[in-house]
Tab-separated table of C-alpha atoms and ligand atoms in Angstrom:
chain	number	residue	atom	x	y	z
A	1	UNK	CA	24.121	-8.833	-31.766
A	2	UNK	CA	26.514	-6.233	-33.504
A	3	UNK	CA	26.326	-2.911	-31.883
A	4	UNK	CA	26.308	-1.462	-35.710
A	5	UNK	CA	23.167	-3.340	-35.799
A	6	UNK	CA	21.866	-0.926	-33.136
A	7	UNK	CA	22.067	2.504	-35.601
A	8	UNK	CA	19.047	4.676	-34.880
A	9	UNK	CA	17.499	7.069	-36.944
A	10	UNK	CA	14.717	9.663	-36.680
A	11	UNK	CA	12.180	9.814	-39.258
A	12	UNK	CA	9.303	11.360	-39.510
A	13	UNK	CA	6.290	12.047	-41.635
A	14	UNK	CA	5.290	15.862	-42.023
A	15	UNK	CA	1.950	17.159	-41.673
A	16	UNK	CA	1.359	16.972	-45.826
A	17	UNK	CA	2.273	12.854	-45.848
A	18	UNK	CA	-0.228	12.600	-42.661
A	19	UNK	CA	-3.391	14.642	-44.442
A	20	UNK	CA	-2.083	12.632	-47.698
A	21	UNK	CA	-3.059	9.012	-46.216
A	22	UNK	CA	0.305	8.018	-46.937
A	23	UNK	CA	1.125	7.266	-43.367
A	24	UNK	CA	0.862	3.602	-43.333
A	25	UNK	CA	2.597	3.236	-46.888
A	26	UNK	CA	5.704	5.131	-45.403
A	27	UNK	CA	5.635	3.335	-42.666
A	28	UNK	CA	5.514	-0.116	-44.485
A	29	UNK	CA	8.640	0.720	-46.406
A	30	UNK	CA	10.639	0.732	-43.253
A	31	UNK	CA	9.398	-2.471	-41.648
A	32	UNK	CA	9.233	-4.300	-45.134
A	33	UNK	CA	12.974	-3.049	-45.094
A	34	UNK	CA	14.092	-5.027	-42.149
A	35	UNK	CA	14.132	-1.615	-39.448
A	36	UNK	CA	13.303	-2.027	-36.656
A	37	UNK	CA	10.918	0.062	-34.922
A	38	UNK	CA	11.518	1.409	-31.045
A	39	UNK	CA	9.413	4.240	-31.162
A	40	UNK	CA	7.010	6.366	-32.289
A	41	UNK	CA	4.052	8.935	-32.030
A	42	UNK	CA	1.140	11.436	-33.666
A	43	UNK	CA	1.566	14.648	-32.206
A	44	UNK	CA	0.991	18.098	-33.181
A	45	UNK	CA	4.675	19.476	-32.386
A	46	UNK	CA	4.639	23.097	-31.301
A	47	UNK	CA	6.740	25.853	-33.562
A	48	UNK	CA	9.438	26.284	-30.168
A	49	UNK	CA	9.787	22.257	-30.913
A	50	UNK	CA	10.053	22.726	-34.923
A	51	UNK	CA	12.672	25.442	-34.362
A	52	UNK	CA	14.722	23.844	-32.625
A	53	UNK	CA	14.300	20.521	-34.742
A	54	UNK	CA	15.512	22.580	-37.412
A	55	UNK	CA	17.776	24.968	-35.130
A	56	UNK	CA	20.729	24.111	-37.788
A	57	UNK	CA	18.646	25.857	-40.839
A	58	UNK	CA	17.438	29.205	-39.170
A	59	UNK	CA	19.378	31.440	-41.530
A	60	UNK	CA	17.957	29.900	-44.685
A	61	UNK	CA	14.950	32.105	-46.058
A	62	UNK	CA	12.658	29.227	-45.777
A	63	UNK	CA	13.624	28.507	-42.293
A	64	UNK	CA	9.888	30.850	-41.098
A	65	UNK	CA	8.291	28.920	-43.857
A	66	UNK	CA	9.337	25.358	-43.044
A	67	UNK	CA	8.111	25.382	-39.438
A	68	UNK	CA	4.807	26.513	-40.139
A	69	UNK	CA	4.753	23.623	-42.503
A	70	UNK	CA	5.232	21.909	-40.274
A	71	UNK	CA	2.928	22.967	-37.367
A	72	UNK	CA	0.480	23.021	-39.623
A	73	UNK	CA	-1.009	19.575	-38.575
A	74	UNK	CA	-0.207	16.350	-36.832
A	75	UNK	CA	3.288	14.775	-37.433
A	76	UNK	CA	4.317	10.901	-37.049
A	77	UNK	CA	7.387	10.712	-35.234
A	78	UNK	CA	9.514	7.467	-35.349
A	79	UNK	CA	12.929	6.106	-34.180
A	80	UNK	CA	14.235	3.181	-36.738
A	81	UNK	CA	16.701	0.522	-35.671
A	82	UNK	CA	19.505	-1.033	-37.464
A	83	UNK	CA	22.767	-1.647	-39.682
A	84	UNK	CA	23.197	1.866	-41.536
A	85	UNK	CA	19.586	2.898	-40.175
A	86	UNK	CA	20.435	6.895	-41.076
A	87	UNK	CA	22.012	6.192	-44.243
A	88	UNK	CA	19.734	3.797	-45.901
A	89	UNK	CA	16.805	5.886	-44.413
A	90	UNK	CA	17.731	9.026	-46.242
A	91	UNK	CA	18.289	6.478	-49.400
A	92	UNK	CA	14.812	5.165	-48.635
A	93	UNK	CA	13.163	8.612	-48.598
A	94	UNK	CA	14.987	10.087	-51.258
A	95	UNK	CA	16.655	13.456	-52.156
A	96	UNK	CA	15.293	16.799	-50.366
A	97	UNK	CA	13.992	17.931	-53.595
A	98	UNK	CA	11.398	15.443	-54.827
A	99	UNK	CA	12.353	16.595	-58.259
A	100	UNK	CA	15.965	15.142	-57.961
A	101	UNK	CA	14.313	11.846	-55.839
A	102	UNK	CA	13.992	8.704	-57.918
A	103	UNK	CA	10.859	6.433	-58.536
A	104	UNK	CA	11.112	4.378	-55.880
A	105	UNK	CA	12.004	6.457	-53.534
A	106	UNK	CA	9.614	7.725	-50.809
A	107	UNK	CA	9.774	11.559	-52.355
A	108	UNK	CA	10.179	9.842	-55.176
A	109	UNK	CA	6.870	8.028	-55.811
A	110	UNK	CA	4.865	10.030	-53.910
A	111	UNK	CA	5.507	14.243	-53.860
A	112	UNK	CA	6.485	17.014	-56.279
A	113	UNK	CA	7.951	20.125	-54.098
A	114	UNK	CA	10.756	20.528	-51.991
A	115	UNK	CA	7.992	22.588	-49.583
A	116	UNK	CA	6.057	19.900	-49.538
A	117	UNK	CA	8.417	16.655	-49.380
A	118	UNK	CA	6.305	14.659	-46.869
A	119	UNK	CA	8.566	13.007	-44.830
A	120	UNK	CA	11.927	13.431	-42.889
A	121	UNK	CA	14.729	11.801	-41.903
A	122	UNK	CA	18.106	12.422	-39.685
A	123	UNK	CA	21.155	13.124	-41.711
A	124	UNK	CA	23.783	11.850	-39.314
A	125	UNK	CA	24.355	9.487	-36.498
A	126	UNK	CA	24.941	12.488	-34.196
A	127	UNK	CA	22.356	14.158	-35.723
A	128	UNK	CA	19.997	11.355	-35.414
A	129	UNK	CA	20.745	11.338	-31.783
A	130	UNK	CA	19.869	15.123	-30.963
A	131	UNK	CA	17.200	14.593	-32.653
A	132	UNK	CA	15.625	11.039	-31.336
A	133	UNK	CA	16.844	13.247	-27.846
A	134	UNK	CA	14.464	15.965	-28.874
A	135	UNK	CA	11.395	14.048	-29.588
A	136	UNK	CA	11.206	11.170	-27.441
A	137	UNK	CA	11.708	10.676	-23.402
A	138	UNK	CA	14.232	7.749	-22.938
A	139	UNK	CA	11.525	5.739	-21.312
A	140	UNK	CA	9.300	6.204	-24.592
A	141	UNK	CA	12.084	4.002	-26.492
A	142	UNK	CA	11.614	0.636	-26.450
A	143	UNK	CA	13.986	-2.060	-26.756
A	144	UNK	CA	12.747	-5.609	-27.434
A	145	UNK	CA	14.198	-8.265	-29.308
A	146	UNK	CA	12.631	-9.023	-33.092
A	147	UNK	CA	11.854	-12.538	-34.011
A	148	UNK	CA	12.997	-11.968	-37.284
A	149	UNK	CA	16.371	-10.464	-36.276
A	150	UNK	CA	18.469	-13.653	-37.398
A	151	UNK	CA	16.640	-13.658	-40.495
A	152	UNK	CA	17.604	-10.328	-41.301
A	153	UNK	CA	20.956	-9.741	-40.051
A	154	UNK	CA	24.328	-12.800	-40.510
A	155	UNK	CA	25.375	-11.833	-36.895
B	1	IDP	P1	16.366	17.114	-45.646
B	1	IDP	O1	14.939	17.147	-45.113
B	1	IDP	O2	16.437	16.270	-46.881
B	1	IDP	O3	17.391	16.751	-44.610
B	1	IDP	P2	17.247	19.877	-45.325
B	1	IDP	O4	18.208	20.580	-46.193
B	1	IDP	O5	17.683	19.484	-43.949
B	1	IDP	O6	16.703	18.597	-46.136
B	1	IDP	O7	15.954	20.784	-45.231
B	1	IDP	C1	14.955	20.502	-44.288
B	1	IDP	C2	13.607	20.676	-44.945
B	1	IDP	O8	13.450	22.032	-45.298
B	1	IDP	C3	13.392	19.911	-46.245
B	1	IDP	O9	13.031	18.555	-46.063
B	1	IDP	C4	12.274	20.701	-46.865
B	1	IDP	O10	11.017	20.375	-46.274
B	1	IDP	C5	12.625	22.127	-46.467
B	1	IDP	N1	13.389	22.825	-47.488
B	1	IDP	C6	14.682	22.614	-47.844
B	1	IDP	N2	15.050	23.437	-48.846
B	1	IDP	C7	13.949	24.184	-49.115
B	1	IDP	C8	13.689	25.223	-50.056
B	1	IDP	O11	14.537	25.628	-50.860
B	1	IDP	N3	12.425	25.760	-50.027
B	1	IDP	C9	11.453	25.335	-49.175
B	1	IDP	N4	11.663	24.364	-48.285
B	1	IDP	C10	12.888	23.794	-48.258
B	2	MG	MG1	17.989	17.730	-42.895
């Protein structure tokens, strides 16, 4: 297996995508895709948890804002596996502002406001791994092989 084959990413959908029903649709995208999933959870995440999640936006005006947004209900937290995981996940969901996010497109087909943009997803490798660091306990990923791996991937 090629270790570029082994890209994680965090995604997540916010509190609006949960209360929205939209949790299995996002989900499907990313499976349908050919991800891989090695982990994943509903939690309520605390604010201390959101800040620091977003630790890199604090001096935006919306910082106070965006994690209340986001405590404001139950999260699904997910790690995705495989070639270009972070890249083609932020493809997948779309731009920040759903206004600029094409049909298609999770923010695309499926929100209107930038407050309000129902999902998230890592924007870096090294990101990606502070972040799948901050939400999940090493033990909670889980690596098992997928039948469909040599269906998806040449090598
Ligand atoms: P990203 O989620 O696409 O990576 P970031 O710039 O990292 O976008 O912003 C994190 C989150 O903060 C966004 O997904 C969105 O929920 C929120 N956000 C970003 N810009 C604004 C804004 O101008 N007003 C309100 N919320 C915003
Ligand atoms: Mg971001």
């Amino acid at each position: 297996m090629a270790a570029a084959n082994k890209e994680r990413t965090f995604i997540a959908i916010k509190p609006d995508g949960v209360q929205r029903g939209l949790v299995g649709e996002i989900i499907k995208r990313f499976e349908q895709k050919g991800f891989k999933l090695v982990a994943m959870k509903f939690m309520q995440a605390s604010k201390d948890h959101l800040k620091q999640h977003y630790i890199d936006l604090k001096d935006r005006p919306f910082y106070s804002g965006l994690v209340d947004y986001m405590n404001s209900g139950p999260v699904v937290a997910m790690v995705w596996e495989g070639l270009n995981a972070v890249k083609t996940g932020r493809v997948m969901l779309g731009e920040t502002n759903p206004a600029d996010s094409k049909p298609g497109t999770i923010r695309g087909d499926f929100c209107i406001q930038v407050g309000r943009n129902i999902c998230h997803g890592s924007d870096s490798v090294e990101s990606a791994k502070k972040e799948i660091a901050l939400w999940f306990k090493d033990e909670e990923l889980v690596d098992v092989k997928n039948c469909a791996y040599e269906w998806v991937y040449e090598n």
